Tab-separated table of C-alpha atoms and ligand atoms in Angstrom:
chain	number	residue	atom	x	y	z
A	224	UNK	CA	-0.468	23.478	10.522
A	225	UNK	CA	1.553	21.933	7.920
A	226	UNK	CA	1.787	24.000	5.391
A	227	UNK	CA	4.136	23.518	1.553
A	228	UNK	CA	6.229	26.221	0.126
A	229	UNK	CA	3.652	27.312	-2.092
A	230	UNK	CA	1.577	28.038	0.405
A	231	UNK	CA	-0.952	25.519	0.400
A	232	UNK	CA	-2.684	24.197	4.009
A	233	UNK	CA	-1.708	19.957	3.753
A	234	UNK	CA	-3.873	18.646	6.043
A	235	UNK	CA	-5.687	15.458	4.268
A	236	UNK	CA	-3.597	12.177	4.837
A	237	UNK	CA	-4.580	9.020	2.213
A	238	UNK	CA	-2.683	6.022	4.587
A	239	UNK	CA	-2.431	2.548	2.762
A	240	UNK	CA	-3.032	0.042	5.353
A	241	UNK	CA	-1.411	-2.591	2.973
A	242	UNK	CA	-0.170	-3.131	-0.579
A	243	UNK	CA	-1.469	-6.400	-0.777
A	244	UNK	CA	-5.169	-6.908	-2.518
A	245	UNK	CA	-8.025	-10.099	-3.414
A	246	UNK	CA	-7.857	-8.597	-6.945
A	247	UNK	CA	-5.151	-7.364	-9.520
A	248	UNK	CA	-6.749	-4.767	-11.901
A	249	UNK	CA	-4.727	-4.324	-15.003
A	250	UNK	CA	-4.211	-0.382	-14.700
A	251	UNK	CA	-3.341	-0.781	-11.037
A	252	UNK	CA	-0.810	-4.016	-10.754
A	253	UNK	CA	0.834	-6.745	-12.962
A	254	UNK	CA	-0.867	-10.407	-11.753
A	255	UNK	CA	2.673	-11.646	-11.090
A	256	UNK	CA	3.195	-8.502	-8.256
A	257	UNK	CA	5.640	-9.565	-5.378
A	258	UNK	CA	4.103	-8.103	-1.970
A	259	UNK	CA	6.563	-6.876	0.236
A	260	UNK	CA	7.201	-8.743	3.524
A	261	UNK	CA	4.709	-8.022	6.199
A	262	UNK	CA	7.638	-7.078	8.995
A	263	UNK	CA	8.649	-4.351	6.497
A	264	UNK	CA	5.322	-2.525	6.395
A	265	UNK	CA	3.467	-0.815	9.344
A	266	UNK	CA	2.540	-2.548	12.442
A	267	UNK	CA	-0.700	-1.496	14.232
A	268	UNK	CA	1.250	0.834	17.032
A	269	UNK	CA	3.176	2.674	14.511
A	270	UNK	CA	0.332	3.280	12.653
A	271	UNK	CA	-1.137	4.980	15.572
A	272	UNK	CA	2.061	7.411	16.375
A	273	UNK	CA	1.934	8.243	12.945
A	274	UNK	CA	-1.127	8.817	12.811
A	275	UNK	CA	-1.257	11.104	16.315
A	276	UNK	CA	1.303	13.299	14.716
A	277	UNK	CA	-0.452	13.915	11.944
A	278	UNK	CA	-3.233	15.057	14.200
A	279	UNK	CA	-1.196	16.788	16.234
A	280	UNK	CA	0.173	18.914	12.974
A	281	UNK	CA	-3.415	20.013	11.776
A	282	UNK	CA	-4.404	16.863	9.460
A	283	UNK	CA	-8.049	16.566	10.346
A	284	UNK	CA	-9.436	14.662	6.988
A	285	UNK	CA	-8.035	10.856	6.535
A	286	UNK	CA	-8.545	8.370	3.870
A	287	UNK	CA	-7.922	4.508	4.456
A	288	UNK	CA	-6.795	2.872	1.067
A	289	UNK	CA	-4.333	0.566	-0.363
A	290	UNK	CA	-4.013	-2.168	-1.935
A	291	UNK	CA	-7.552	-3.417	-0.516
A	292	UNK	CA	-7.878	-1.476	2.931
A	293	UNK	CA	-10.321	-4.044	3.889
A	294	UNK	CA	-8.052	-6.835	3.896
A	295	UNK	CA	-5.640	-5.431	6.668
A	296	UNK	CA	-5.782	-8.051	9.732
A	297	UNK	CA	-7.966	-6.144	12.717
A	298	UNK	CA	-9.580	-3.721	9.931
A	299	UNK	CA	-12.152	-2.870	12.368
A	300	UNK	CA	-9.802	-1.886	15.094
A	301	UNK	CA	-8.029	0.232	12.586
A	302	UNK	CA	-10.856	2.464	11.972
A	303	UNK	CA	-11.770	2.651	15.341
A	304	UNK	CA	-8.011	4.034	16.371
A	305	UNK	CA	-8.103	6.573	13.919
A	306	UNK	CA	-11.583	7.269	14.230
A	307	UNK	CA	-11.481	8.189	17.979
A	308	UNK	CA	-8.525	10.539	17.908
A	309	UNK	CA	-9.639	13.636	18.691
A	310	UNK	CA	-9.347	16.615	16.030
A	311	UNK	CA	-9.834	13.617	13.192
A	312	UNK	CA	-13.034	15.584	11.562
A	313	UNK	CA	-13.681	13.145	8.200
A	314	UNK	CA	-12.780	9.138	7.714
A	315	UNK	CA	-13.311	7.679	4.835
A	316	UNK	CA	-12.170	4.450	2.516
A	317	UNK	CA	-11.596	3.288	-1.021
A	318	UNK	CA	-12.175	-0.335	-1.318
A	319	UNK	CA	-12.906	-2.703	-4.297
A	320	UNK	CA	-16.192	-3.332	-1.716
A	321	UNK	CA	-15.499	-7.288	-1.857
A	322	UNK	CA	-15.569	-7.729	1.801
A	323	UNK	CA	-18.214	-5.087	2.330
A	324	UNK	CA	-20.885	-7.283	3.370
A	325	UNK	CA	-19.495	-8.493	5.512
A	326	UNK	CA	-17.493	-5.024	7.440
A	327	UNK	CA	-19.452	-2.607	6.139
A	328	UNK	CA	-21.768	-2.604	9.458
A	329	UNK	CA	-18.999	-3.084	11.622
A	330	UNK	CA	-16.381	-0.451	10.128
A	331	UNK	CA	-19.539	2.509	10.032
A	332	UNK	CA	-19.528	1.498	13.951
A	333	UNK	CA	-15.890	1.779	14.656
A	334	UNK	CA	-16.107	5.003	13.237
A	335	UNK	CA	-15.731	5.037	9.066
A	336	UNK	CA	-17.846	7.789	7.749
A	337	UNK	CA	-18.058	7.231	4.010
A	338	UNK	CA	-16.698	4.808	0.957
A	339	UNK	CA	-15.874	5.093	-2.388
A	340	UNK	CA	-16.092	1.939	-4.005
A	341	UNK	CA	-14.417	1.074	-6.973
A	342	UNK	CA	-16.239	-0.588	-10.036
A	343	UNK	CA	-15.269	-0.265	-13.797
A	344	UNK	CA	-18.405	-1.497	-15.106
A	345	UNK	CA	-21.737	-2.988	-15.285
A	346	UNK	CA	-20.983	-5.917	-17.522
A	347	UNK	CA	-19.837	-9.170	-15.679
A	348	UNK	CA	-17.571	-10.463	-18.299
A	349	UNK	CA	-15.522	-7.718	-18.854
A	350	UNK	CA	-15.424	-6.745	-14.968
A	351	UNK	CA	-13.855	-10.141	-15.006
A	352	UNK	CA	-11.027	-9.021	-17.764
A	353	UNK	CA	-10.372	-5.856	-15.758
A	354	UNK	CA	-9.948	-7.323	-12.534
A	355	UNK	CA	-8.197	-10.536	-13.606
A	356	UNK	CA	-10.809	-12.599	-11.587
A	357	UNK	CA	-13.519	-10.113	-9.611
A	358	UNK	CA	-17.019	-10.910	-9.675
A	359	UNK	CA	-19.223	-7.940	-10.259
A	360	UNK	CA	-22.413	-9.310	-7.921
A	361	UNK	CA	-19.202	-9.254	-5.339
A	362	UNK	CA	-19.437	-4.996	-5.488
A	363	UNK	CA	-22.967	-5.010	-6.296
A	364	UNK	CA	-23.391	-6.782	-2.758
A	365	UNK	CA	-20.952	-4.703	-1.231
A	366	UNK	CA	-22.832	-0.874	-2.516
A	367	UNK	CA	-25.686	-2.526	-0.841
A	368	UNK	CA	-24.135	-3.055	2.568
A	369	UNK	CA	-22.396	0.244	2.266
A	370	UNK	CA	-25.745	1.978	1.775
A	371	UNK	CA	-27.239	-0.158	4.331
A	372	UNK	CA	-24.583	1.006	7.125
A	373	UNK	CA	-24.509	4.515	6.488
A	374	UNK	CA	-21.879	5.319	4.488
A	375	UNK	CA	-22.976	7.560	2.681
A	376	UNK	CA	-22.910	9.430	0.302
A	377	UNK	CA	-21.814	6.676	-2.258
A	378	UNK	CA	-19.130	7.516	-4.532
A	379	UNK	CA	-17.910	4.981	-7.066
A	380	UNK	CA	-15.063	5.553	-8.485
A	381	UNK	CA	-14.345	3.836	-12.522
A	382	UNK	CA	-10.795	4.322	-14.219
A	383	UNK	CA	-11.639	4.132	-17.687
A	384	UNK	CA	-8.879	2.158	-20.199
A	385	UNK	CA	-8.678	2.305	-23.874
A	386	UNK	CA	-9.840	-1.069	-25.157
A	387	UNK	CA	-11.935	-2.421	-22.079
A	388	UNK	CA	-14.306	-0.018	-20.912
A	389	UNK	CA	-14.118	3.207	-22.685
A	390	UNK	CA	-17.720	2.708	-23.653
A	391	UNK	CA	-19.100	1.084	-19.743
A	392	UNK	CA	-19.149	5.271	-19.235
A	393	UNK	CA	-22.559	5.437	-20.326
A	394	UNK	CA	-24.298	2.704	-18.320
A	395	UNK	CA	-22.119	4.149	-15.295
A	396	UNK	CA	-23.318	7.129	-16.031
A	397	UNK	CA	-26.673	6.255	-16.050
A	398	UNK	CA	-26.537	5.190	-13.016
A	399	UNK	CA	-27.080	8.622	-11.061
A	400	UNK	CA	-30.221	9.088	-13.015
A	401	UNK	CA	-32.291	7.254	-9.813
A	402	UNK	CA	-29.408	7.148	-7.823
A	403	UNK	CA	-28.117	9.851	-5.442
A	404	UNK	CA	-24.675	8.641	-6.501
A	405	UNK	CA	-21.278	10.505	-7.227
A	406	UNK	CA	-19.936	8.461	-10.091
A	407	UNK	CA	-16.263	9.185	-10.851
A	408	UNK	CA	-14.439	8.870	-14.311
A	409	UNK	CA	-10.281	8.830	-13.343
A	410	UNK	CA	-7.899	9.146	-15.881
A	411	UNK	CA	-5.419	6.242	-15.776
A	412	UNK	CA	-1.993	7.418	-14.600
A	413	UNK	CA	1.072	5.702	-15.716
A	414	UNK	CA	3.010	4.442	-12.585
A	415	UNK	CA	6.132	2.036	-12.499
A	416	UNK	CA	6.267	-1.422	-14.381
A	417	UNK	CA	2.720	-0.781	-15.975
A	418	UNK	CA	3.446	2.989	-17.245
A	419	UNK	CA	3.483	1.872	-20.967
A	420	UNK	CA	0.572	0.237	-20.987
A	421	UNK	CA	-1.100	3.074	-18.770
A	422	UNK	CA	0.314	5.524	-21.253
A	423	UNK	CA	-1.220	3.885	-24.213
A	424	UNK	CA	-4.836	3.640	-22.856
A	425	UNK	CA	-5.503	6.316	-21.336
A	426	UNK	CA	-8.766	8.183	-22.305
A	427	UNK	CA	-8.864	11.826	-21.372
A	428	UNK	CA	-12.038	13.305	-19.278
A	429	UNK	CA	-12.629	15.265	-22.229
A	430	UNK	CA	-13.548	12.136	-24.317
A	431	UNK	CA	-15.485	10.598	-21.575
A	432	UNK	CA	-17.830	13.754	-21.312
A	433	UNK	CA	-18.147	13.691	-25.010
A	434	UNK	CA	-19.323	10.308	-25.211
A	435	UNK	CA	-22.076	10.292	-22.269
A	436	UNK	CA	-23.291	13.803	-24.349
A	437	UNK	CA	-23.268	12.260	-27.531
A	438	UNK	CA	-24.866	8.529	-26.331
A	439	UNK	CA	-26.862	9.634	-22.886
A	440	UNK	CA	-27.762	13.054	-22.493
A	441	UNK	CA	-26.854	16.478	-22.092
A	442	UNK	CA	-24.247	17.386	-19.170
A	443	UNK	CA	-24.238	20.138	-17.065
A	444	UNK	CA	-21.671	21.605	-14.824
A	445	UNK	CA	-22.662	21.718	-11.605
A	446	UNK	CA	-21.869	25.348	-10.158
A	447	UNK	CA	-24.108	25.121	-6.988
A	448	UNK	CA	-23.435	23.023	-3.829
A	449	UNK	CA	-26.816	23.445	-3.297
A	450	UNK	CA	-26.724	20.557	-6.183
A	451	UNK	CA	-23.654	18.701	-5.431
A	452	UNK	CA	-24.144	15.511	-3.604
A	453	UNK	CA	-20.270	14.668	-2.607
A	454	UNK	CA	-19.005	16.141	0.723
A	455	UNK	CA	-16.279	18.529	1.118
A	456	UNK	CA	-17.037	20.419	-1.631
A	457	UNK	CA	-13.138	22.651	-1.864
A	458	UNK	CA	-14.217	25.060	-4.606
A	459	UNK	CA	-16.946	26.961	-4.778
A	460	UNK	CA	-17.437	28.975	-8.007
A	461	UNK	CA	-17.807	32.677	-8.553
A	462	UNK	CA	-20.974	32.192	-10.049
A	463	UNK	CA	-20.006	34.097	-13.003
A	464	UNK	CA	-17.814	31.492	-14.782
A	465	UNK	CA	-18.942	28.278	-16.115
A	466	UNK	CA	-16.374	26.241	-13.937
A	467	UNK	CA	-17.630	23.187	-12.448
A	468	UNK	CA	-17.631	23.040	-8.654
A	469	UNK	CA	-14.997	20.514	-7.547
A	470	UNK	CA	-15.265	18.034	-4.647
A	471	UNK	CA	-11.725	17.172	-4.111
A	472	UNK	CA	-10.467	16.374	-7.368
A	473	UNK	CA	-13.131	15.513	-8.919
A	474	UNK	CA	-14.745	18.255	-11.225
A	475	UNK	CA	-18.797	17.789	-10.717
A	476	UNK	CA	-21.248	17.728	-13.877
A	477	UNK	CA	-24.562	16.617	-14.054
A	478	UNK	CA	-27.091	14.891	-16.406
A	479	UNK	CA	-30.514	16.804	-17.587
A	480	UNK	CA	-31.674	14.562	-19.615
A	481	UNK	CA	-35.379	16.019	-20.816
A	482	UNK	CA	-37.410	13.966	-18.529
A	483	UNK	CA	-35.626	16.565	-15.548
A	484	UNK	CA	-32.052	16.411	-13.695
A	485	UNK	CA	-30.624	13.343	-12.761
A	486	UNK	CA	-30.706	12.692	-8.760
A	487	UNK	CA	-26.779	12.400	-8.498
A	488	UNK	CA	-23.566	13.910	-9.846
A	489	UNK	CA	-20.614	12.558	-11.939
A	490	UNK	CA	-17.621	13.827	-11.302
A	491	UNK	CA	-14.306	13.616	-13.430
A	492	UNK	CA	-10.757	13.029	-12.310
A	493	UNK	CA	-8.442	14.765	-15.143
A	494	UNK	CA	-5.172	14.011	-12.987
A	495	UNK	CA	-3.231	13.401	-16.255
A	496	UNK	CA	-4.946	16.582	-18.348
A	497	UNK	CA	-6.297	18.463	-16.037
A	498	UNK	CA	-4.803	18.087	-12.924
A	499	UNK	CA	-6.086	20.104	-9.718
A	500	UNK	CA	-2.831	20.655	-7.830
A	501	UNK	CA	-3.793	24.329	-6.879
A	502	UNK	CA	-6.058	23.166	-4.487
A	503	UNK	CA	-4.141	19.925	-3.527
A	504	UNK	CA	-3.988	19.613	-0.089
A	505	UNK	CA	-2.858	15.792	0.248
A	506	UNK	CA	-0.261	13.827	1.353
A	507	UNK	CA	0.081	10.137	1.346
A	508	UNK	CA	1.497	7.274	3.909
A	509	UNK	CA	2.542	4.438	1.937
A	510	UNK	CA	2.256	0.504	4.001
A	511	UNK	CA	5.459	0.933	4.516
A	512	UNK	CA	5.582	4.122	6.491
A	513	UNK	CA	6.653	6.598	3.851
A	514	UNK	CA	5.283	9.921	3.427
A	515	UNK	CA	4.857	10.219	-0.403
A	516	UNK	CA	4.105	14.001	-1.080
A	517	UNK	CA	2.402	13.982	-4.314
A	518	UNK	CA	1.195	10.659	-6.080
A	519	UNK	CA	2.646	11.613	-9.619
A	520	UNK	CA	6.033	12.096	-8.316
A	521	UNK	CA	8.652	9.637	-6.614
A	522	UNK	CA	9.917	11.698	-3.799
A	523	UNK	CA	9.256	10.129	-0.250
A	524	UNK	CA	10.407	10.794	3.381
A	525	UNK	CA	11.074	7.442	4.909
A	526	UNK	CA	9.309	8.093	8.348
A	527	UNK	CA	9.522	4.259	9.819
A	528	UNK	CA	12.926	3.698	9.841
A	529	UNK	CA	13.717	6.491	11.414
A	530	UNK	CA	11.297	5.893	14.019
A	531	UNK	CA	12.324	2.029	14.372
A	532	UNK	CA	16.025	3.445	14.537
A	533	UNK	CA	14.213	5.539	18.058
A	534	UNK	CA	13.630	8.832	16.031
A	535	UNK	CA	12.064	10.921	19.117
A	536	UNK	CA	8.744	12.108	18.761
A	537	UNK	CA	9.929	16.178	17.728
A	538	UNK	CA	12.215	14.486	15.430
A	539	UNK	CA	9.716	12.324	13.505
A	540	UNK	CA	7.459	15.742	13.420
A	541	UNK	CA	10.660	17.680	12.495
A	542	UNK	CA	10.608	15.068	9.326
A	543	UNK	CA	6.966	15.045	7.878
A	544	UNK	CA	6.809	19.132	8.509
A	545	UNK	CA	9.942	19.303	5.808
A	546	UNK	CA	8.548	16.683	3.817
A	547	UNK	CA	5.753	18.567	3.266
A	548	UNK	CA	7.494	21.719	3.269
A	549	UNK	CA	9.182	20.574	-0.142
A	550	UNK	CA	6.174	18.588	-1.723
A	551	UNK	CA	6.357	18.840	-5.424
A	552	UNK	CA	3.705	21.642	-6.767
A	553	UNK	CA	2.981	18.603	-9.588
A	554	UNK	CA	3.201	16.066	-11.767
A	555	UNK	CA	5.406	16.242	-15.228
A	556	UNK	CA	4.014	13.862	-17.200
A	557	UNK	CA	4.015	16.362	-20.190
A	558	UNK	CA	7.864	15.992	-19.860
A	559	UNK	CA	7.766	12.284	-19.541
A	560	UNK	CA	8.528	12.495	-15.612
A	561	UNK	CA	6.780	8.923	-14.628
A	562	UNK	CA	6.904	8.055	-11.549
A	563	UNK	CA	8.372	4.666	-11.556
A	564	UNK	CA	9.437	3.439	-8.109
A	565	UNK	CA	6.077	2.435	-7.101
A	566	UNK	CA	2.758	1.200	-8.924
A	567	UNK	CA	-0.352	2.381	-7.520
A	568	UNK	CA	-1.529	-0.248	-5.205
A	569	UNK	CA	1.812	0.593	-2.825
A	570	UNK	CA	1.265	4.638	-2.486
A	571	UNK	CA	-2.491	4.119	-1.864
A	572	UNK	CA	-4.462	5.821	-4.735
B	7	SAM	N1	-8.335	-1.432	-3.655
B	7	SAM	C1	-9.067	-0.247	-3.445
B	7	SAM	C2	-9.885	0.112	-4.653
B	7	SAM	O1	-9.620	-0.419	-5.725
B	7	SAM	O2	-10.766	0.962	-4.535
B	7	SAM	C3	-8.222	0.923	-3.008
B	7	SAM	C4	-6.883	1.106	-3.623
B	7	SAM	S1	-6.908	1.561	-5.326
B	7	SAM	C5	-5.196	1.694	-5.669
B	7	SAM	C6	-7.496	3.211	-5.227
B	7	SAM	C7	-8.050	3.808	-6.494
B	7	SAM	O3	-6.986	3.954	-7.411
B	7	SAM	C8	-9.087	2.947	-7.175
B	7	SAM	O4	-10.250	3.710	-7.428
B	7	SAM	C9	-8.421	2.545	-8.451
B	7	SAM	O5	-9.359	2.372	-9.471
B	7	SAM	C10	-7.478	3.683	-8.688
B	7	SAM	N2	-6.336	3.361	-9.564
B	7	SAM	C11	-5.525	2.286	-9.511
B	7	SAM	N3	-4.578	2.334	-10.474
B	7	SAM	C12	-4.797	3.489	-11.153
B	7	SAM	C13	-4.162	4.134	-12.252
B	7	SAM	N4	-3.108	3.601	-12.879
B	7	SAM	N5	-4.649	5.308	-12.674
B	7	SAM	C14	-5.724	5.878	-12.064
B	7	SAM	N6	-6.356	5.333	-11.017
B	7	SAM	C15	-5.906	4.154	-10.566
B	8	SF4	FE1	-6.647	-3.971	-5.943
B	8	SF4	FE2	-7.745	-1.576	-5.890
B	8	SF4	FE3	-5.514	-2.008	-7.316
B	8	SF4	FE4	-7.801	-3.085	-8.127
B	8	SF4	S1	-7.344	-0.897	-7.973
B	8	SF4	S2	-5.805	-4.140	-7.966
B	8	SF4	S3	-8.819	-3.515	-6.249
B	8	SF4	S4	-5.685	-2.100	-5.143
């Protein structure tokens, strides 16, 4: 078991299989980004030793991500590896869903359990704007093929930025009235060359909640799992305080509009205001095969070096068990701690 020195059980790994990506959303990367050189990130075997010590140390819940996990040469192998290691209970991916279509089908057969996809809004044009040149019926496809397959439940994930899509909430929203959907609202975090631009924009939870009260309907927290349509639900309430349940970091609310309760949840992700570190029990392997212990804060152990250098097997376990031994309890934004060696798309959000 790997545990930190605060006592909490790390045993969910988020691995970005590249930093590369088809699309450059403005919260996530500049359009001008320089990719690092392919021999400098992680080659298929490493991967797997990596990913068999994790095992071996008690992670049981991955997360495939990026840049655009789906855009990794031999994707499908990929999933299969990690799928068929045994004591590797949950596999999931976030992925813009371009290529979905097309891997959804095979991915769900190699092994990949569930998606969340990633869409800011319902309106082409400004889905354009957002992603610098995505095309919405792209991820509207892609949902469909994810559905189709299996992976399920659907989460979609929307990071909602001051001046583009502050008001796309409410159609979002909307959409787990008939749909057994988990629609996430993330707070933008400021990372690296686009922090002041992240910093500026951001629109807290609070204001998102407001608005789909004010515009849509009445939101309720959802205190029952009985309710809840995510998976691994972390938190279960006492029953006696109005705290929403939580399914990872994502705090769970749900519409009752007066026509009767809407068939899915929307869950928000207050990482900036709110954040859920208590219960964190995350770490992250960036493309190039560093072990990034909280996503708010720059400290890394450089794992594939070592192991290019011939770091032995106890030694490269000997590594990731300190690492995680000294993870960070937070972020400290509030002291204007920004984590600026990185920008999202290279930790693998
Ligand atoms: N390309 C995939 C996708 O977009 O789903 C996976 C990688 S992306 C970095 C993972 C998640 O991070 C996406 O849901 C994205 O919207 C979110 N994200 C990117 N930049 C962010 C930022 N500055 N603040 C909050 N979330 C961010
Ligand atoms: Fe690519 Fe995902 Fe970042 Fe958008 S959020 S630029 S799709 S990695």
């Amino acid at each position: 078991m790997a545990l930190d020195k605060f006592g909490r059980n790390i045993h969910y790994m988020r691995i970005s299989l590249t930093d590369r990506c088809n699309l450059r959303c403005v919260y996530c990367m500049p359009e001008d980004i320089t990719f690092r050189p392919k021999p400098e990130l992680m080659q298929d075997d490493e991967l797997e030793l990596l990913v068999k010590l994790f095992v071996e140390l008690g992670f049981d819940k991955f997360r495939l991500t990026g840049g655009e996990p789906t855009i990794r040469e031999g994707i499908v192998d990929v999933v299969r590896m990690i799928a068929s290691q045994e004591g590797v209970k949950s596999l999931s991916m976030t992925t813009n869903a371009l290529l979905l279509d097309r891997l959804a089908k095979p991915m769900a057969d190699a092994g990949l359990q569930r998606v969340n996809i990633s869409i800011d809004t319902l309106d082409p044009e400004k889905f354009t704007k957002l992603t610098r040149w995505g095309k919405l019926d792209d991820v509207l496809r892609g949902i469909r093929a994810a559905e189709a397959a299996g992976l399920t439940p659907i989460k979609l994930n929307a990071v909602i930025v001051k001046g583009f899509n502050e008001e796309d909430v409410i159609d979002l929203a909307a959409l787990t009235l008939q749909n057994p959907w988990q629609v996430r609202f993330i707070e933008m975090m400021p990372f690296g060359d686009v922090a002041g631009f992240q910093t500026k924009q951001i629109i807290r939870a609070q204001d998102m909640r407001d608005l789909i009260k004010e515009k849509l309907a009445p939101l309720e927290p959802v205190l029952n799992k009985k309710y809840a349509s995510g998976t691994n639900i972390v938190a279960a309430p006492d029953g006696k305080t109005k705290a929403p349940l939580m399914d990872g970091e994502a705090r769970l609310y749900r519409l009752n509009p007066p026509d009767g309760l809407a068939q899915g949840t929307l869950g928000f992700i207050s990482s900036v205001t709110n954040p859920f570190c208590a219960s964190c029990t995350r770490a992250r392997l960036t493309a190039d095969g560093r072990l990034r212990l909280c996503l708010l804060r720059e400290k890394e152990v450089d794992l594939l070096t070592p192991m290019r250098n011939g770091a032995s097997y106890a030694e490269l376990k000997e590594m990731i068990l300190d690492g995680i031994w000294h993870k960070p309890w937070g972020h400290d934004l509030d002291n204007n701690v920004i984590p600026l060696n990185r920008v999202m798309s290279e930790i693998g959000g």
